[in-house]
Amino acid sequence: PDRGLCLRKADSLARAGRISEALDSYCFAASLCRLRPEELPFLVETIARTLREKELGSLNGHGGGGEEDGAEGDGEDGALDLFSCRLCRCLLYEPTTVECGHTFCKRCLEDRPVEECISCRQKLNKLDGLPNGRRVNVVLSGLLDKLFGSESKGRKLWMEGEVLWKKQNLPAALEKLNAAVDLVPPTGRLLCQRVELHLEMKNLSLAVQDASSLCRLRPFWTKARYLRATALRKADRNDEAFQEFLMCVALKPDWTKVKLEAQKPSFTLFPAQNSEKGVAPESSSKLSSPSPSKPDATSGGESAKTLSGILAALPPGGLKRKHSEDGPSSASNPPSKVHKSDEMSGVAAAPAEPPRPVPLNLLDSGDLECSLCMRLFYEPVATPCGHTFCIKCLERCMDHNPNCPLCKENLSEYLATRGYSKTLLMEEVLQRFLAEELAERKKIHEEEMKELSNLNQEVPIFVCTTAFPTIPCPLHVFEPRYRLMIRRSMETGTKQFGMCIADDLKGFADYGCMLQVRDVKFFPDGRSVVDTIGVSRFKVLSHGQRDGYHTAKIEYLEDKRVEAEELAELLKLHDSVYEQASSWFTSLKDNMKSQILSHFGHLPSKDPDPQASPSGPAWCWWLLAVLPLENRAQLTILAMTSLKDRLVAIRRVLIFVTRKRP
């Protein structure tokens, strides 16, 4: 008989799900020459598929993932809780907050090449670009030690054991892991590492014991099954190892490595037979016409056999199938009791590990207070040195000094990037466990913002120069008090503040102009260039201060409207002064005109209705901005609420500068 033909027939039967007939054909091929593991992929896949469909019907996606994920990943059941690292899936150890605001174990970030955050996919700084490396988040580290004291100690022992393991001090490493197991709640990764350490130390019975516990804890975790299969195989318990390898294939059908591992013990099911031992090979007619006494998995209404059923159909004593001439097939006479391991029988019913309980009686709002404002964190951010502050508190401190307020480490690069990402874990802790305190803290913040956004009662005043409505006013902001003022105007959404000239007695003049922020560009050292434009004039009713900068209670100024004969006279004056201003500008030298045009733009066109705007025609303010007038003279005209008086004053200035010019 052609052995290759027998194998092809067996593979076809296996692909069709006719396992009993496929087994007969594989047995016949084995009788001609011992089967090799690489010749049984279809049999392994079919048995694994049957197992997945029948015994893992409630799997619902557990244990999914690619080939590498099965061997090295962490496909454990259940969602991670708040205090677990998304990289190692265990309690955070030495929690380190990265640039995007997510938190991971420090060692997880340092031991593996993490180029981007697995939570938000933001690119992370490389370790060689961090002079002092990544720092532990001080507040979160203290919080974890307080809430989960025993588990934190266990995690420390666990990490120490890993270090000893890398140094090949295996007995000491095992001692650390044993101590960690006593402190840490049962977790897949810890038991997994102890299994691997037992295997390396040749403690096979202990490895099997831990692997079995791991499978009970995580029945759908492929790595748990793989480790148990490996431990069983090394302990020469090949029958059980075969079942576990098949479980791995059932959980991860695309895991090529385990398929090959499953094929290695499977070929021992088909021992080589020969006629010298008194066993005659099956006839070729039997290969082409299966025995009616052996029902297949798809005929006769019989349901497909599970893995245990298939193994039970093989004769006892090494799970080697009898040849058809040795006696009745066990496929038609299965034993009354089928052996199934505890892990296999409970695979679909094993519960997922409950989330880590948080001892709320140990959590106190004082553990989450900003050391600058001495209040509960609001929008907390972590600095590269590991300290945490409210974002507003940190920005205000760094307006004065680019060093950390606590450890004095220089944060110039952090200031330059302005990467103030909120610490998301801290935010989540506040929202979940300190909701009432956070709501009160938020209320205080909103009241402060409401007070700051009142542009009548407490308007921030920038004391510098004279500004005019509709005229651009670029500012170079470098003083800490004005950095704070500009930032607050942006945060409140008003994007406005007042501009006044200085006054020796009062601090600033009694009249000014409101400016609207159009754009802000920050420099690495905290300075900024603010692009503003004049909006409206105001009169100061009272002077004040807030956090170092001036404030004022104001009332807005509007021009008084005129009608009838006064309006006709105003229009005539308006046209006359505009023509005079246009002639003056045209007569200027080219270099002077270029400077004016580059800074202020062209002379605005004449308004058909000079009273349309409460502040009067835009060209008047453009002219006042470019005319060579001292601040006090400009302020006098700015304070006028009569358009006629303003036009008369401008005409006088034009006459003066025209006569004075050679």
Short mmCIF file of C-alpha atoms in Angstrom, two decimals, residues 174-457:
data_model
loop_
_atom_site.label_atom_id
_atom_site.label_comp_id
_atom_site.label_asym_id
_atom_site.label_seq_id
_atom_site.Cartn_x
_atom_site.Cartn_y
_atom_site.Cartn_z
CA LEU A 174 12.77 31.45 44.49
CA GLU A 175 12.78 32.48 48.13
CA LYS A 176 11.74 36.01 47.16
CA LEU A 177 8.97 34.74 44.87
CA ASN A 178 7.67 32.39 47.57
CA ALA A 179 7.51 35.29 50.02
CA ALA A 180 5.74 37.41 47.39
CA VAL A 181 3.12 34.71 46.78
CA ASP A 182 2.27 34.79 50.49
CA LEU A 183 1.63 38.55 50.37
CA VAL A 184 0.20 39.17 46.91
CA PRO A 185 -3.32 37.97 46.04
CA PRO A 186 -3.25 35.11 43.50
CA THR A 187 -2.21 36.60 40.18
CA GLY A 188 -1.41 34.90 36.92
CA ARG A 189 1.91 36.58 36.28
CA LEU A 190 3.43 35.82 39.67
CA LEU A 191 2.51 32.13 39.53
CA CYS A 192 3.61 32.09 35.92
CA GLN A 193 7.07 33.35 36.86
CA ARG A 194 7.37 30.84 39.67
CA VAL A 195 6.46 28.03 37.26
CA GLU A 196 9.18 29.19 34.87
CA LEU A 197 11.68 29.41 37.73
CA HIS A 198 10.76 25.89 38.90
CA LEU A 199 11.27 24.63 35.36
CA GLU A 200 14.68 26.27 35.17
CA MET A 201 15.61 24.74 38.54
CA LYS A 202 14.26 21.30 37.43
CA ASN A 203 11.64 21.32 40.20
CA LEU A 204 9.20 19.55 37.90
CA SER A 205 6.63 18.41 40.46
CA LEU A 206 6.41 21.93 41.91
CA ALA A 207 6.22 23.36 38.41
CA VAL A 208 3.27 21.08 37.58
CA GLN A 209 1.59 21.98 40.87
CA ASP A 210 1.92 25.73 40.29
CA ALA A 211 0.89 25.39 36.65
CA SER A 212 -2.24 23.49 37.67
CA SER A 213 -3.11 26.23 40.16
CA LEU A 214 -2.51 28.77 37.41
CA CYS A 215 -4.92 26.96 35.09
CA ARG A 216 -7.58 26.90 37.77
CA LEU A 217 -7.06 30.62 38.34
CA ARG A 218 -6.94 31.51 34.63
CA PRO A 219 -8.58 28.67 32.69
CA PHE A 220 -8.73 30.64 29.43
CA TRP A 221 -5.20 32.04 29.57
CA THR A 222 -3.23 30.28 26.87
CA LYS A 223 0.10 30.85 28.55
CA ALA A 224 -1.13 29.05 31.67
CA ARG A 225 -2.07 26.02 29.56
CA TYR A 226 1.22 26.19 27.69
CA LEU A 227 3.27 26.23 30.89
CA ARG A 228 1.34 23.29 32.31
CA ALA A 229 1.82 21.36 29.08
CA THR A 230 5.54 22.13 29.14
CA ALA A 231 5.87 21.07 32.78
CA LEU A 232 3.94 17.84 32.15
CA ARG A 233 6.04 17.00 29.12
CA LYS A 234 9.29 17.55 31.02
CA ALA A 235 7.88 15.36 33.79
CA ASP A 236 7.28 12.62 31.16
CA ARG A 237 3.50 12.84 31.60
CA ASN A 238 3.01 12.94 27.84
CA ASP A 239 -0.66 11.99 27.75
CA GLU A 240 -1.68 14.95 29.92
CA ALA A 241 0.79 17.20 28.11
CA PHE A 242 -0.87 16.29 24.82
CA GLN A 243 -4.27 17.32 26.17
CA GLU A 244 -2.91 20.66 27.39
CA PHE A 245 -1.20 21.39 24.08
CA LEU A 246 -4.51 20.71 22.35
CA MET A 247 -6.17 23.13 24.76
CA CYS A 248 -3.62 25.75 23.71
CA VAL A 249 -4.41 25.20 20.05
CA ALA A 250 -8.13 25.36 20.84
CA LEU A 251 -7.66 28.69 22.61
CA LYS A 252 -5.31 30.11 19.95
CA PRO A 253 -5.81 28.38 16.61
CA ASP A 254 -3.17 30.57 14.93
CA TRP A 255 -0.39 29.73 17.41
CA THR A 256 2.02 27.85 15.12
CA LYS A 257 4.59 27.07 17.79
CA VAL A 258 2.10 25.19 19.96
CA LYS A 259 0.67 23.32 16.99
CA LEU A 260 4.11 21.87 16.42
CA GLU A 261 4.41 21.05 20.12
CA ALA A 262 1.05 19.27 20.03
CA GLN A 263 2.09 17.24 17.01
CA LYS A 264 5.16 15.87 18.81
CA PRO A 265 3.29 13.75 21.41
CA SER A 266 0.38 13.04 19.06
CA PHE A 267 2.45 10.81 16.81
CA THR A 268 3.03 8.44 19.77
CA LEU A 269 -0.67 7.57 19.54
CA PHE A 270 0.16 5.66 16.39
CA PRO A 271 2.99 3.18 17.11
CA ALA A 272 4.69 1.57 14.16
CA GLN A 273 3.39 -1.97 13.49
CA ASN A 274 4.86 -4.73 11.34
CA SER A 275 3.94 -8.25 10.33
CA GLU A 276 6.93 -9.75 12.14
CA LYS A 277 5.13 -9.09 15.44
CA GLY A 278 2.13 -11.00 14.23
CA VAL A 279 0.08 -8.00 13.28
CA ALA A 280 -1.12 -7.79 9.72
CA PRO A 281 -1.75 -4.42 8.19
CA GLU A 282 -5.24 -3.40 7.31
CA SER A 283 -6.33 -3.99 3.79
CA SER A 284 -6.54 -1.21 1.32
CA SER A 285 -10.23 -1.94 0.93
CA LYS A 286 -10.72 -1.00 4.55
CA LEU A 287 -9.10 2.36 3.90
CA SER A 288 -11.43 3.11 1.08
CA SER A 289 -14.51 1.77 2.84
CA PRO A 290 -14.75 2.60 6.52
CA SER A 291 -16.26 0.04 8.84
CA PRO A 292 -19.94 0.68 9.52
CA SER A 293 -19.40 -0.29 13.14
CA LYS A 294 -17.30 2.85 13.65
CA PRO A 295 -19.51 5.93 13.42
CA ASP A 296 -17.79 9.13 12.32
CA ALA A 297 -18.21 12.57 13.80
CA THR A 298 -20.59 13.78 11.13
CA SER A 299 -22.82 10.78 10.34
CA GLY A 300 -25.60 8.85 12.04
CA GLY A 301 -26.75 11.89 14.02
CA GLU A 302 -24.01 11.31 16.62
CA SER A 303 -22.50 14.53 17.95
CA ALA A 304 -18.81 15.24 17.46
CA LYS A 305 -16.57 13.72 20.09
CA THR A 306 -14.80 16.00 22.53
CA LEU A 307 -11.10 15.65 23.17
CA SER A 308 -11.71 13.46 26.21
CA GLY A 309 -14.01 11.25 24.18
CA ILE A 310 -11.44 10.85 21.46
CA LEU A 311 -8.71 10.00 23.93
CA ALA A 312 -11.06 7.62 25.74
CA ALA A 313 -11.74 5.90 22.42
CA LEU A 314 -8.09 4.95 22.36
CA PRO A 315 -7.12 1.86 24.39
CA PRO A 316 -5.70 2.28 27.89
CA GLY A 317 -2.04 1.91 28.65
CA GLY A 318 -0.27 4.80 27.07
CA LEU A 319 -3.26 6.02 25.03
CA LYS A 320 -2.15 3.90 22.06
CA ARG A 321 -4.87 2.88 19.68
CA LYS A 322 -5.24 -0.87 19.11
CA HIS A 323 -5.04 -2.17 15.61
CA SER A 324 -8.37 -3.33 14.26
CA GLU A 325 -7.26 -6.93 14.24
CA ASP A 326 -6.19 -6.91 17.90
CA GLY A 327 -9.78 -6.84 19.08
CA PRO A 328 -12.86 -4.70 19.08
CA SER A 329 -12.20 -1.02 18.67
CA SER A 330 -12.59 1.09 21.74
CA ALA A 331 -14.27 3.69 19.57
CA SER A 332 -17.36 1.49 19.52
CA ASN A 333 -16.96 0.40 23.15
CA PRO A 334 -15.81 3.42 25.14
CA PRO A 335 -15.01 2.92 28.81
CA SER A 336 -17.74 3.76 31.27
CA LYS A 337 -15.63 6.40 33.02
CA VAL A 338 -13.77 9.06 31.10
CA HIS A 339 -10.73 10.63 32.77
CA LYS A 340 -10.69 14.43 32.72
CA SER A 341 -8.36 16.65 34.68
CA ASP A 342 -9.82 19.17 37.10
CA GLU A 343 -8.67 22.04 34.94
CA MET A 344 -10.28 20.63 31.82
CA SER A 345 -13.61 19.88 33.44
CA GLY A 346 -13.96 23.37 34.86
CA VAL A 347 -12.69 25.31 31.90
CA ALA A 348 -15.97 26.96 30.98
CA ALA A 349 -17.17 27.68 34.49
CA ALA A 350 -14.07 29.17 36.11
CA PRO A 351 -14.89 32.68 37.34
CA ALA A 352 -12.76 35.69 36.50
CA GLU A 353 -10.73 37.25 39.30
CA PRO A 354 -12.72 40.00 41.07
CA PRO A 355 -11.39 43.56 40.92
CA ARG A 356 -8.96 44.65 43.62
CA PRO A 357 -10.97 46.00 46.61
CA VAL A 358 -10.06 49.52 47.69
CA PRO A 359 -10.03 50.11 51.48
CA LEU A 360 -11.91 53.40 51.49
CA ASN A 361 -11.43 53.78 55.24
CA LEU A 362 -7.71 54.30 54.58
CA LEU A 363 -8.22 56.90 51.85
CA ASP A 364 -8.10 60.48 53.09
CA SER A 365 -8.40 63.70 51.10
CA GLY A 366 -5.24 64.91 52.85
CA ASP A 367 -3.29 62.32 50.87
CA LEU A 368 -4.21 64.15 47.67
CA GLU A 369 -3.54 67.78 48.53
CA CYS A 370 -1.45 70.18 46.49
CA SER A 371 1.58 71.34 48.48
CA LEU A 372 1.29 74.82 46.95
CA CYS A 373 -2.36 75.77 47.49
CA MET A 374 -2.92 73.28 50.37
CA ARG A 375 -6.20 72.22 48.79
CA LEU A 376 -7.40 69.06 47.05
CA PHE A 377 -5.72 68.54 43.69
CA TYR A 378 -7.59 70.16 40.82
CA GLU A 379 -6.34 69.12 37.39
CA PRO A 380 -3.18 67.51 38.86
CA VAL A 381 -0.02 67.30 36.76
CA ALA A 382 3.20 65.42 37.50
CA THR A 383 6.58 67.01 36.85
CA PRO A 384 9.52 65.04 35.40
CA CYS A 385 10.99 64.92 38.92
CA GLY A 386 7.93 63.01 40.16
CA HIS A 387 6.09 65.68 42.16
CA THR A 388 2.44 66.54 41.65
CA PHE A 389 0.71 69.92 41.75
CA CYS A 390 -2.47 71.56 40.51
CA ILE A 391 -1.76 72.73 36.98
CA LYS A 392 -2.62 76.35 37.82
CA CYS A 393 -0.40 76.30 40.91
CA LEU A 394 2.54 74.88 38.96
CA GLU A 395 2.20 77.38 36.12
CA ARG A 396 2.11 80.26 38.56
CA CYS A 397 5.23 79.03 40.34
CA MET A 398 7.10 78.56 37.10
CA ASP A 399 6.26 82.13 36.10
CA HIS A 400 8.76 83.14 38.79
CA ASN A 401 11.25 80.25 38.81
CA PRO A 402 11.83 77.32 36.41
CA ASN A 403 12.67 74.95 39.29
CA CYS A 404 10.45 72.41 41.03
CA PRO A 405 8.85 74.06 44.10
CA LEU A 406 9.74 71.02 46.25
CA CYS A 407 13.04 69.48 45.15
CA LYS A 408 14.36 72.52 43.22
CA GLU A 409 15.27 70.41 40.18
CA ASN A 410 15.51 72.52 37.06
CA LEU A 411 12.42 72.12 34.87
CA SER A 412 13.40 74.44 32.02
CA GLU A 413 12.92 71.76 29.36
CA TYR A 414 9.55 70.83 30.83
CA LEU A 415 8.58 74.51 30.76
CA ALA A 416 9.78 74.80 27.16
CA THR A 417 7.55 71.95 25.93
CA ARG A 418 4.61 73.18 28.04
CA GLY A 419 3.57 69.53 28.24
CA TYR A 420 1.22 69.94 31.17
CA SER A 421 -0.80 66.73 30.78
CA LYS A 422 -3.08 65.88 33.67
CA THR A 423 -2.23 62.78 35.70
CA LEU A 424 -5.15 60.62 34.60
CA LEU A 425 -4.87 58.04 37.38
CA MET A 426 -5.00 60.78 40.00
CA GLU A 427 -8.01 62.33 38.27
CA GLU A 428 -9.78 58.96 38.26
CA VAL A 429 -9.06 58.36 41.95
CA LEU A 430 -10.50 61.77 42.82
CA GLN A 431 -13.61 61.23 40.72
CA ARG A 432 -14.32 57.72 42.02
CA PHE A 433 -13.44 57.90 45.68
CA LEU A 434 -13.48 61.59 46.63
CA ALA A 435 -16.38 62.78 44.51
CA GLU A 436 -17.90 65.10 47.13
CA GLU A 437 -14.58 66.74 47.99
CA LEU A 438 -13.77 67.12 44.29
CA ALA A 439 -17.17 68.70 43.61
CA GLU A 440 -16.54 71.24 46.37
CA ARG A 441 -13.06 71.94 45.00
CA LYS A 442 -14.49 72.39 41.51
CA LYS A 443 -17.11 74.78 42.86
CA ILE A 444 -14.40 76.96 44.42
CA HIS A 445 -12.48 76.98 41.14
CA GLU A 446 -15.56 77.91 39.11
CA GLU A 447 -16.35 80.77 41.50
CA GLU A 448 -12.82 82.07 41.06
CA MET A 449 -13.13 81.86 37.27
CA LYS A 450 -16.50 83.63 37.38
CA GLU A 451 -15.02 86.44 39.43
CA LEU A 452 -12.06 86.75 37.07
CA SER A 453 -14.31 86.84 34.00
CA ASN A 454 -16.33 89.85 35.22
CA LEU A 455 -15.08 92.60 32.91
CA ASN A 456 -16.77 95.37 34.87
CA GLN A 457 -16.03 94.71 38.51
#
